[in-house]
């Protein structure tokens, strides 16, 4: 029964995100799922089914990928109601999905180890080489500036300011990506993040060197 639900969920998510060009496509979902299951295995924690389902569905209600927040939530709810899930299991999956977003850096209290694992897996895919590629894909899709040195890095933001305020793709490294290593929940994720974080720092050093016309 659970295997069938996973297969149906995979098909649904592939269909919804098949044409995404912001870095939230099916391959992002698949990496998050693999990372989440790997972390769960290494940490020997969490309900694997709930972790896998939440990882697969975590971007379905995302406001930035839907016409509105309400539309995204309805899309998630409508799909889950098609599955024969126990109510408590469905509630756990939805709670994880609604709690793991960065939201401008405002800390959201996570209610379960499953949420901690899925959040870590999602954040790992936002850093390193993949994270850099996804950041520029999203910035280009949304019409963000590549970089403007006259813009100040925003340290404190509301969720609305984070979503709509003036920034650039390079600024996003300082406003989110470089913060993620220290916001992870599990030892396994922190270990995986170390090399990825270092790679981003090296990238930025090279970027500024080229930006300033240095060889």
PDB file of C-alpha atoms in Angstrom:
ATOM      1  CA  UNK A   1       0.000   0.000   0.000  1.00  0.00           C
ATOM      2  CA  UNK A   2       2.709   2.498   0.982  1.00  0.00           C
ATOM      3  CA  UNK A   3       4.784   1.624  -2.089  1.00  0.00           C
ATOM      4  CA  UNK A   4       1.781   2.348  -4.296  1.00  0.00           C
ATOM      5  CA  UNK A   5       1.293   5.734  -2.610  1.00  0.00           C
ATOM      6  CA  UNK A   6       4.940   6.598  -3.232  1.00  0.00           C
ATOM      7  CA  UNK A   7       4.616   5.692  -6.924  1.00  0.00           C
ATOM      8  CA  UNK A   8       1.412   7.740  -7.296  1.00  0.00           C
ATOM      9  CA  UNK A   9       3.055  10.677  -5.530  1.00  0.00           C
ATOM     10  CA  UNK A  10       6.110  10.490  -7.773  1.00  0.00           C
ATOM     11  CA  UNK A  11       3.875  10.601 -10.847  1.00  0.00           C
ATOM     12  CA  UNK A  12       1.888  13.546  -9.507  1.00  0.00           C
ATOM     13  CA  UNK A  13       4.972  15.593  -8.617  1.00  0.00           C
ATOM     14  CA  UNK A  14       6.689  14.824 -11.929  1.00  0.00           C
ATOM     15  CA  UNK A  15       3.611  16.066 -13.768  1.00  0.00           C
ATOM     16  CA  UNK A  16       3.246  19.277 -11.713  1.00  0.00           C
ATOM     17  CA  UNK A  17       6.906  20.286 -11.804  1.00  0.00           C
ATOM     18  CA  UNK A  18       7.939  18.883 -15.192  1.00  0.00           C
ATOM     19  CA  UNK A  19       8.317  22.303 -16.843  1.00  0.00           C
ATOM     20  CA  UNK A  20       9.816  24.212 -13.910  1.00  0.00           C
ATOM     21  CA  UNK A  21      12.889  26.281 -14.779  1.00  0.00           C
ATOM     22  CA  UNK A  22      13.467  27.959 -11.402  1.00  0.00           C
ATOM     23  CA  UNK A  23      15.454  25.110  -9.837  1.00  0.00           C
ATOM     24  CA  UNK A  24      12.381  23.497  -8.269  1.00  0.00           C
ATOM     25  CA  UNK A  25      11.967  20.780 -10.892  1.00  0.00           C
ATOM     26  CA  UNK A  26      11.585  17.029 -10.469  1.00  0.00           C
ATOM     27  CA  UNK A  27      15.335  16.503 -10.229  1.00  0.00           C
ATOM     28  CA  UNK A  28      15.485  18.852  -7.236  1.00  0.00           C
ATOM     29  CA  UNK A  29      12.721  16.818  -5.609  1.00  0.00           C
ATOM     30  CA  UNK A  30      14.558  13.569  -6.297  1.00  0.00           C
ATOM     31  CA  UNK A  31      17.785  14.903  -4.780  1.00  0.00           C
ATOM     32  CA  UNK A  32      15.935  16.082  -1.682  1.00  0.00           C
ATOM     33  CA  UNK A  33      14.303  12.671  -1.316  1.00  0.00           C
ATOM     34  CA  UNK A  34      17.640  10.873  -1.633  1.00  0.00           C
ATOM     35  CA  UNK A  35      19.306  13.242   0.830  1.00  0.00           C
ATOM     36  CA  UNK A  36      16.438  12.882   3.305  1.00  0.00           C
ATOM     37  CA  UNK A  37      16.460   9.078   3.220  1.00  0.00           C
ATOM     38  CA  UNK A  38      20.248   9.069   3.519  1.00  0.00           C
ATOM     39  CA  UNK A  39      20.151  11.349   6.562  1.00  0.00           C
ATOM     40  CA  UNK A  40      17.402   9.253   8.150  1.00  0.00           C
ATOM     41  CA  UNK A  41      19.446   6.100   7.653  1.00  0.00           C
ATOM     42  CA  UNK A  42      22.678   7.611   8.997  1.00  0.00           C
ATOM     43  CA  UNK A  43      20.927   9.182  11.980  1.00  0.00           C
ATOM     44  CA  UNK A  44      18.731   6.103  12.468  1.00  0.00           C
ATOM     45  CA  UNK A  45      15.764   8.347  13.149  1.00  0.00           C
ATOM     46  CA  UNK A  46      12.309   9.095  11.783  1.00  0.00           C
ATOM     47  CA  UNK A  47       9.462   7.408   9.957  1.00  0.00           C
ATOM     48  CA  UNK A  48      10.848   6.696   6.488  1.00  0.00           C
ATOM     49  CA  UNK A  49       7.451   6.802   4.763  1.00  0.00           C
ATOM     50  CA  UNK A  50       6.531  10.196   6.197  1.00  0.00           C
ATOM     51  CA  UNK A  51       9.997  11.535   5.363  1.00  0.00           C
ATOM     52  CA  UNK A  52       9.795  10.317   1.775  1.00  0.00           C
ATOM     53  CA  UNK A  53       6.275  11.629   1.208  1.00  0.00           C
ATOM     54  CA  UNK A  54       7.090  15.041   2.681  1.00  0.00           C
ATOM     55  CA  UNK A  55      10.270  15.264   0.614  1.00  0.00           C
ATOM     56  CA  UNK A  56       8.370  14.421  -2.568  1.00  0.00           C
ATOM     57  CA  UNK A  57       5.582  16.927  -1.902  1.00  0.00           C
ATOM     58  CA  UNK A  58       7.465  19.745  -0.176  1.00  0.00           C
ATOM     59  CA  UNK A  59       7.390  22.177  -3.128  1.00  0.00           C
ATOM     60  CA  UNK A  60       3.843  21.493  -4.309  1.00  0.00           C
ATOM     61  CA  UNK A  61       2.176  24.242  -2.187  1.00  0.00           C
ATOM     62  CA  UNK A  62       5.098  26.677  -2.440  1.00  0.00           C
ATOM     63  CA  UNK A  63       3.632  30.144  -2.940  1.00  0.00           C
ATOM     64  CA  UNK A  64       6.320  31.198  -5.406  1.00  0.00           C
ATOM     65  CA  UNK A  65       5.443  28.246  -7.674  1.00  0.00           C
ATOM     66  CA  UNK A  66       1.680  28.814  -7.615  1.00  0.00           C
ATOM     67  CA  UNK A  67      -0.777  31.575  -8.453  1.00  0.00           C
ATOM     68  CA  UNK A  68      -1.304  32.142  -4.738  1.00  0.00           C
ATOM     69  CA  UNK A  69      -0.624  30.606  -1.347  1.00  0.00           C
ATOM     70  CA  UNK A  70      -4.200  29.347  -1.225  1.00  0.00           C
ATOM     71  CA  UNK A  71      -3.936  27.744  -4.668  1.00  0.00           C
ATOM     72  CA  UNK A  72      -0.791  25.903  -3.658  1.00  0.00           C
ATOM     73  CA  UNK A  73      -2.302  24.609  -0.440  1.00  0.00           C
ATOM     74  CA  UNK A  74      -5.405  23.427  -2.286  1.00  0.00           C
ATOM     75  CA  UNK A  75      -3.239  21.570  -4.810  1.00  0.00           C
ATOM     76  CA  UNK A  76      -1.526  19.699  -1.983  1.00  0.00           C
ATOM     77  CA  UNK A  77      -4.731  18.993  -0.059  1.00  0.00           C
ATOM     78  CA  UNK A  78      -6.622  17.795  -3.133  1.00  0.00           C
ATOM     79  CA  UNK A  79      -3.895  15.301  -3.952  1.00  0.00           C
ATOM     80  CA  UNK A  80      -3.535  13.969  -0.414  1.00  0.00           C
ATOM     81  CA  UNK A  81      -7.275  13.410  -0.205  1.00  0.00           C
ATOM     82  CA  UNK A  82      -6.997  11.015  -3.148  1.00  0.00           C
ATOM     83  CA  UNK A  83      -4.730   8.761  -1.105  1.00  0.00           C
ATOM     84  CA  UNK A  84      -5.980   6.404   1.577  1.00  0.00           C
ATOM     85  CA  UNK A  85      -3.768   7.916   4.255  1.00  0.00           C
ATOM     86  CA  UNK A  86      -4.546   7.815   7.929  1.00  0.00           C
ATOM     87  CA  UNK A  87      -5.529  11.277   9.122  1.00  0.00           C
ATOM     88  CA  UNK A  88      -2.610  11.537  11.558  1.00  0.00           C
ATOM     89  CA  UNK A  89      -0.132  10.566   8.826  1.00  0.00           C
ATOM     90  CA  UNK A  90      -1.566  13.145   6.427  1.00  0.00           C
ATOM     91  CA  UNK A  91      -1.423  15.811   9.120  1.00  0.00           C
ATOM     92  CA  UNK A  92       2.237  15.014   9.842  1.00  0.00           C
ATOM     93  CA  UNK A  93       3.162  15.303   6.171  1.00  0.00           C
ATOM     94  CA  UNK A  94       1.372  18.638   5.801  1.00  0.00           C
ATOM     95  CA  UNK A  95       2.902  19.980   9.018  1.00  0.00           C
ATOM     96  CA  UNK A  96       6.401  19.154   7.772  1.00  0.00           C
ATOM     97  CA  UNK A  97       5.820  20.811   4.411  1.00  0.00           C
ATOM     98  CA  UNK A  98       4.466  24.000   5.988  1.00  0.00           C
ATOM     99  CA  UNK A  99       7.267  24.310   8.538  1.00  0.00           C
ATOM    100  CA  UNK A 100      10.520  23.777   6.641  1.00  0.00           C
ATOM    101  CA  UNK A 101      10.679  26.871   4.396  1.00  0.00           C
ATOM    102  CA  UNK A 102      13.419  29.480   4.964  1.00  0.00           C
ATOM    103  CA  UNK A 103      10.952  32.423   4.946  1.00  0.00           C
ATOM    104  CA  UNK A 104      13.555  35.144   5.142  1.00  0.00           C
ATOM    105  CA  UNK A 105      15.500  33.435   7.899  1.00  0.00           C
ATOM    106  CA  UNK A 106      12.741  33.544  10.503  1.00  0.00           C
ATOM    107  CA  UNK A 107      13.170  30.445  12.631  1.00  0.00           C
ATOM    108  CA  UNK A 108      10.168  28.132  12.621  1.00  0.00           C
ATOM    109  CA  UNK A 109       9.917  25.597  15.409  1.00  0.00           C
ATOM    110  CA  UNK A 110      10.002  22.111  13.951  1.00  0.00           C
ATOM    111  CA  UNK A 111       7.678  19.655  15.650  1.00  0.00           C
ATOM    112  CA  UNK A 112       9.291  16.354  14.632  1.00  0.00           C
ATOM    113  CA  UNK A 113      12.559  14.679  13.722  1.00  0.00           C
ATOM    114  CA  UNK A 114      11.028  13.985  10.300  1.00  0.00           C
ATOM    115  CA  UNK A 115      10.667  17.739   9.730  1.00  0.00           C
ATOM    116  CA  UNK A 116      14.281  18.290  10.775  1.00  0.00           C
ATOM    117  CA  UNK A 117      15.485  15.681   8.297  1.00  0.00           C
ATOM    118  CA  UNK A 118      13.424  16.928   5.341  1.00  0.00           C
ATOM    119  CA  UNK A 119      14.424  20.525   6.061  1.00  0.00           C
ATOM    120  CA  UNK A 120      18.092  19.541   6.154  1.00  0.00           C
ATOM    121  CA  UNK A 121      17.764  17.645   2.874  1.00  0.00           C
ATOM    122  CA  UNK A 122      16.088  20.606   1.167  1.00  0.00           C
ATOM    123  CA  UNK A 123      18.684  23.047   2.481  1.00  0.00           C
ATOM    124  CA  UNK A 124      21.565  20.866   1.329  1.00  0.00           C
ATOM    125  CA  UNK A 125      20.251  21.193  -2.226  1.00  0.00           C
ATOM    126  CA  UNK A 126      20.342  24.992  -1.865  1.00  0.00           C
ATOM    127  CA  UNK A 127      24.113  25.086  -1.336  1.00  0.00           C
ATOM    128  CA  UNK A 128      27.230  23.865  -3.136  1.00  0.00           C
ATOM    129  CA  UNK A 129      27.524  23.593  -6.924  1.00  0.00           C
ATOM    130  CA  UNK A 130      23.867  22.629  -7.353  1.00  0.00           C
ATOM    131  CA  UNK A 131      22.812  25.456  -5.071  1.00  0.00           C
ATOM    132  CA  UNK A 132      24.769  27.977  -7.109  1.00  0.00           C
ATOM    133  CA  UNK A 133      23.183  26.750 -10.333  1.00  0.00           C
ATOM    134  CA  UNK A 134      19.691  26.821  -8.847  1.00  0.00           C
ATOM    135  CA  UNK A 135      20.208  30.313  -7.448  1.00  0.00           C
ATOM    136  CA  UNK A 136      21.109  31.762 -10.828  1.00  0.00           C
ATOM    137  CA  UNK A 137      18.308  29.836 -12.550  1.00  0.00           C
ATOM    138  CA  UNK A 138      15.766  31.267 -10.116  1.00  0.00           C
ATOM    139  CA  UNK A 139      17.222  34.773 -10.283  1.00  0.00           C
ATOM    140  CA  UNK A 140      17.127  34.787 -14.084  1.00  0.00           C
ATOM    141  CA  UNK A 141      13.590  33.443 -14.201  1.00  0.00           C
ATOM    142  CA  UNK A 142      12.412  36.140 -11.772  1.00  0.00           C
ATOM    143  CA  UNK A 143      14.317  38.967 -13.464  1.00  0.00           C
ATOM    144  CA  UNK A 144      16.679  39.621 -10.566  1.00  0.00           C
ATOM    145  CA  UNK A 145      19.876  41.558 -11.106  1.00  0.00           C
ATOM    146  CA  UNK A 146      23.024  39.460 -11.352  1.00  0.00           C
ATOM    147  CA  UNK A 147      24.782  41.782  -8.913  1.00  0.00           C
ATOM    148  CA  UNK A 148      24.686  45.427  -7.879  1.00  0.00           C
ATOM    149  CA  UNK A 149      27.359  46.452  -5.347  1.00  0.00           C
ATOM    150  CA  UNK A 150      25.337  49.533  -4.357  1.00  0.00           C
ATOM    151  CA  UNK A 151      22.581  47.368  -2.845  1.00  0.00           C
ATOM    152  CA  UNK A 152      23.004  46.544   0.831  1.00  0.00           C
ATOM    153  CA  UNK A 153      22.699  43.008   2.123  1.00  0.00           C
ATOM    154  CA  UNK A 154      19.480  42.633   4.102  1.00  0.00           C
ATOM    155  CA  UNK A 155      20.082  41.116   7.514  1.00  0.00           C
ATOM    156  CA  UNK A 156      16.557  41.161   8.947  1.00  0.00           C
ATOM    157  CA  UNK A 157      13.538  40.571   6.736  1.00  0.00           C
ATOM    158  CA  UNK A 158       9.884  39.727   6.956  1.00  0.00           C
ATOM    159  CA  UNK A 159       8.718  36.941   4.687  1.00  0.00           C
ATOM    160  CA  UNK A 160       7.177  39.532   2.348  1.00  0.00           C
ATOM    161  CA  UNK A 161      10.418  41.542   2.214  1.00  0.00           C
ATOM    162  CA  UNK A 162      12.370  38.360   1.525  1.00  0.00           C
ATOM    163  CA  UNK A 163      10.068  37.512  -1.371  1.00  0.00           C
ATOM    164  CA  UNK A 164       9.642  40.954  -2.946  1.00  0.00           C
ATOM    165  CA  UNK A 165      12.371  43.316  -1.704  1.00  0.00           C
ATOM    166  CA  UNK A 166      15.147  44.644  -3.930  1.00  0.00           C
ATOM    167  CA  UNK A 167      18.153  42.370  -4.036  1.00  0.00           C
ATOM    168  CA  UNK A 168      20.379  40.502  -6.499  1.00  0.00           C
ATOM    169  CA  UNK A 169      21.396  36.921  -7.108  1.00  0.00           C
ATOM    170  CA  UNK A 170      24.795  37.457  -5.478  1.00  0.00           C
ATOM    171  CA  UNK A 171      23.142  39.102  -2.486  1.00  0.00           C
ATOM    172  CA  UNK A 172      21.052  35.956  -2.086  1.00  0.00           C
ATOM    173  CA  UNK A 173      24.206  34.105  -1.052  1.00  0.00           C
ATOM    174  CA  UNK A 174      24.540  36.369   1.985  1.00  0.00           C
ATOM    175  CA  UNK A 175      20.836  36.626   2.709  1.00  0.00           C
ATOM    176  CA  UNK A 176      20.283  32.865   2.666  1.00  0.00           C
ATOM    177  CA  UNK A 177      22.774  30.386   1.235  1.00  0.00           C
ATOM    178  CA  UNK A 178      25.791  31.121   3.427  1.00  0.00           C
ATOM    179  CA  UNK A 179      23.573  30.993   6.521  1.00  0.00           C
ATOM    180  CA  UNK A 180      22.241  27.507   5.914  1.00  0.00           C
ATOM    181  CA  UNK A 181      25.245  25.504   7.155  1.00  0.00           C
ATOM    182  CA  UNK A 182      24.736  26.828  10.676  1.00  0.00           C
ATOM    183  CA  UNK A 183      20.965  26.286  10.583  1.00  0.00           C
ATOM    184  CA  UNK A 184      21.026  22.542   9.920  1.00  0.00           C
ATOM    185  CA  UNK A 185      19.529  20.144  12.438  1.00  0.00           C
ATOM    186  CA  UNK A 186      21.488  16.895  12.098  1.00  0.00           C
ATOM    187  CA  UNK A 187      25.144  15.936  12.349  1.00  0.00           C
ATOM    188  CA  UNK A 188      24.919  14.080   9.040  1.00  0.00           C
ATOM    189  CA  UNK A 189      23.658  17.163   7.192  1.00  0.00           C
ATOM    190  CA  UNK A 190      26.262  19.396   8.804  1.00  0.00           C
ATOM    191  CA  UNK A 191      28.983  17.023   7.645  1.00  0.00           C
ATOM    192  CA  UNK A 192      27.620  17.027   4.085  1.00  0.00           C
ATOM    193  CA  UNK A 193      27.252  20.817   4.108  1.00  0.00           C
ATOM    194  CA  UNK A 194      30.860  21.602   5.005  1.00  0.00           C
ATOM    195  CA  UNK A 195      32.362  20.970   1.562  1.00  0.00           C
ATOM    196  CA  UNK A 196      29.419  22.590  -0.219  1.00  0.00           C
ATOM    197  CA  UNK A 197      29.702  25.732   1.907  1.00  0.00           C
ATOM    198  CA  UNK A 198      33.418  25.979   1.210  1.00  0.00           C
ATOM    199  CA  UNK A 199      32.762  25.673  -2.528  1.00  0.00           C
ATOM    200  CA  UNK A 200      30.349  28.630  -2.422  1.00  0.00           C
ATOM    201  CA  UNK A 201      32.939  30.749  -0.641  1.00  0.00           C
ATOM    202  CA  UNK A 202      35.476  29.869  -3.324  1.00  0.00           C
ATOM    203  CA  UNK A 203      32.965  30.723  -6.040  1.00  0.00           C
ATOM    204  CA  UNK A 204      32.276  34.149  -4.554  1.00  0.00           C
ATOM    205  CA  UNK A 205      35.988  34.876  -4.263  1.00  0.00           C
ATOM    206  CA  UNK A 206      36.422  34.066  -7.954  1.00  0.00           C
ATOM    207  CA  UNK A 207      33.292  36.032  -8.870  1.00  0.00           C
ATOM    208  CA  UNK A 208      34.547  39.225  -7.218  1.00  0.00           C
ATOM    209  CA  UNK A 209      37.963  38.767  -8.783  1.00  0.00           C
ATOM    210  CA  UNK A 210      36.422  38.652 -12.257  1.00  0.00           C
ATOM    211  CA  UNK A 211      33.868  41.369 -11.428  1.00  0.00           C
ATOM    212  CA  UNK A 212      36.671  43.740 -10.509  1.00  0.00           C
ATOM    213  CA  UNK A 213      38.608  42.973 -13.666  1.00  0.00           C
ATOM    214  CA  UNK A 214      41.337  40.912 -12.068  1.00  0.00           C
ATOM    215  CA  UNK A 215      42.951  37.946 -13.762  1.00  0.00           C
TER     216      UNK A 215
END
